[in-house]
Tab-separated table of C-alpha atoms in Angstrom:
chain	number	residue	atom	x	y	z
S	239	UNK	CA	-21.077	-12.220	78.797
S	240	UNK	CA	-19.203	-15.289	79.881
S	241	UNK	CA	-15.816	-16.359	81.706
S	242	UNK	CA	-14.787	-20.306	80.499
S	243	UNK	CA	-12.362	-21.496	83.134
S	244	UNK	CA	-10.242	-24.462	81.591
S	245	UNK	CA	-8.804	-26.135	84.847
S	246	UNK	CA	-6.181	-29.179	84.973
S	247	UNK	CA	-9.471	-31.731	84.578
S	248	UNK	CA	-12.602	-29.401	84.754
S	249	UNK	CA	-13.526	-26.881	82.228
S	250	UNK	CA	-16.205	-24.374	83.684
S	251	UNK	CA	-18.908	-21.411	82.080
S	252	UNK	CA	-19.137	-18.549	84.494
S	253	UNK	CA	-20.531	-15.508	84.891
S	254	UNK	CA	-17.778	-12.610	85.047
S	255	UNK	CA	-17.760	-10.593	88.080
S	256	UNK	CA	-15.765	-6.721	86.886
S	257	UNK	CA	-12.859	-6.349	89.150
S	258	UNK	CA	-12.235	-9.694	89.683
S	259	UNK	CA	-9.515	-12.005	88.606
S	260	UNK	CA	-9.564	-15.015	86.707
S	261	UNK	CA	-8.325	-16.899	89.790
S	262	UNK	CA	-10.990	-15.625	92.236
S	263	UNK	CA	-13.739	-16.854	89.604
S	264	UNK	CA	-11.713	-20.318	89.346
S	265	UNK	CA	-11.327	-20.677	93.027
S	266	UNK	CA	-15.162	-19.192	93.714
S	267	UNK	CA	-16.638	-21.941	91.207
S	268	UNK	CA	-14.034	-25.080	91.729
S	269	UNK	CA	-11.718	-25.417	88.840
S	270	UNK	CA	-8.674	-26.959	89.596
S	271	UNK	CA	-6.506	-23.720	88.729
S	272	UNK	CA	-3.265	-24.359	90.297
S	273	UNK	CA	-1.901	-21.234	92.252
S	274	UNK	CA	0.531	-20.849	95.410
S	275	UNK	CA	1.377	-17.224	96.215
S	276	UNK	CA	-1.518	-14.852	94.548
S	277	UNK	CA	0.651	-12.020	94.557
S	278	UNK	CA	2.159	-12.389	90.839
S	279	UNK	CA	5.447	-14.025	91.574
S	280	UNK	CA	5.406	-17.662	92.037
S	281	UNK	CA	3.552	-17.485	88.006
S	282	UNK	CA	2.115	-21.158	89.023
S	283	UNK	CA	-1.249	-19.700	87.937
S	284	UNK	CA	-0.010	-18.674	84.202
S	285	UNK	CA	-2.610	-19.084	81.916
S	286	UNK	CA	-3.057	-18.807	78.101
S	287	UNK	CA	-6.275	-16.087	77.279
S	288	UNK	CA	-7.422	-17.805	74.233
S	289	UNK	CA	-10.362	-15.439	73.678
S	290	UNK	CA	-11.625	-12.007	75.007
S	291	UNK	CA	-8.164	-10.442	76.463
S	292	UNK	CA	-10.243	-6.791	75.226
S	293	UNK	CA	-11.975	-7.947	78.284
S	294	UNK	CA	-8.945	-7.535	80.851
S	295	UNK	CA	-7.272	-5.034	82.171
S	296	UNK	CA	-3.690	-4.699	80.674
S	297	UNK	CA	-1.230	-6.652	82.242
S	298	UNK	CA	0.063	-5.630	85.981
S	299	UNK	CA	3.617	-4.714	87.072
S	300	UNK	CA	3.781	-8.223	88.442
S	301	UNK	CA	3.345	-9.710	85.500
S	302	UNK	CA	5.758	-7.514	83.328
S	303	UNK	CA	8.371	-8.589	85.974
S	304	UNK	CA	7.222	-12.626	85.887
S	305	UNK	CA	6.236	-12.930	82.213
S	306	UNK	CA	8.464	-12.670	79.219
S	307	UNK	CA	7.397	-10.236	77.177
S	308	UNK	CA	6.704	-12.475	74.413
S	309	UNK	CA	4.386	-14.833	76.666
S	310	UNK	CA	2.398	-11.395	76.880
S	311	UNK	CA	2.259	-11.225	73.335
S	312	UNK	CA	1.270	-14.827	72.508
S	313	UNK	CA	-1.251	-14.078	75.333
S	314	UNK	CA	-0.195	-15.566	78.579
S	315	UNK	CA	-0.964	-13.928	81.875
S	316	UNK	CA	-1.192	-14.395	85.328
S	317	UNK	CA	-4.619	-15.501	86.657
S	318	UNK	CA	-3.986	-13.597	90.258
S	319	UNK	CA	-3.363	-10.784	88.402
S	320	UNK	CA	-5.714	-11.007	85.103
S	321	UNK	CA	-8.633	-8.481	86.296
S	322	UNK	CA	-12.277	-8.797	84.254
S	323	UNK	CA	-12.697	-5.343	82.865
S	324	UNK	CA	-15.802	-5.031	80.968
S	325	UNK	CA	-18.454	-7.662	79.659
S	326	UNK	CA	-17.549	-10.229	76.731
S	327	UNK	CA	-16.770	-13.872	76.246
S	328	UNK	CA	-13.370	-14.685	77.569
S	329	UNK	CA	-11.660	-18.319	77.791
S	330	UNK	CA	-8.974	-18.662	80.077
S	331	UNK	CA	-6.980	-22.283	80.427
S	332	UNK	CA	-4.448	-22.840	83.170
S	333	UNK	CA	-0.690	-22.954	81.492
S	334	UNK	CA	1.544	-23.766	84.424
S	335	UNK	CA	5.173	-24.025	83.600
S	336	UNK	CA	5.226	-27.271	85.448
């Protein structure tokens, strides 16, 4: 069980906690993850899930409103909305638009 968070200048491997968002994990462990609103509207925390999407809750309505369907299909999520569901290896990279 591992959560690898790839921020702008640092990568950390942390123990994921069920029910917490990827952004909560990043902030708790000092990963330089861009974020602003934490509500799913600004998309600054957008990330690419390299592995382990099956260990996350389904995309929220906020993600479906903010991200294009193609982005969701490709594996992009909003870290403030992506919640750890079950144990497994998750790899997420902060991939903001700007």
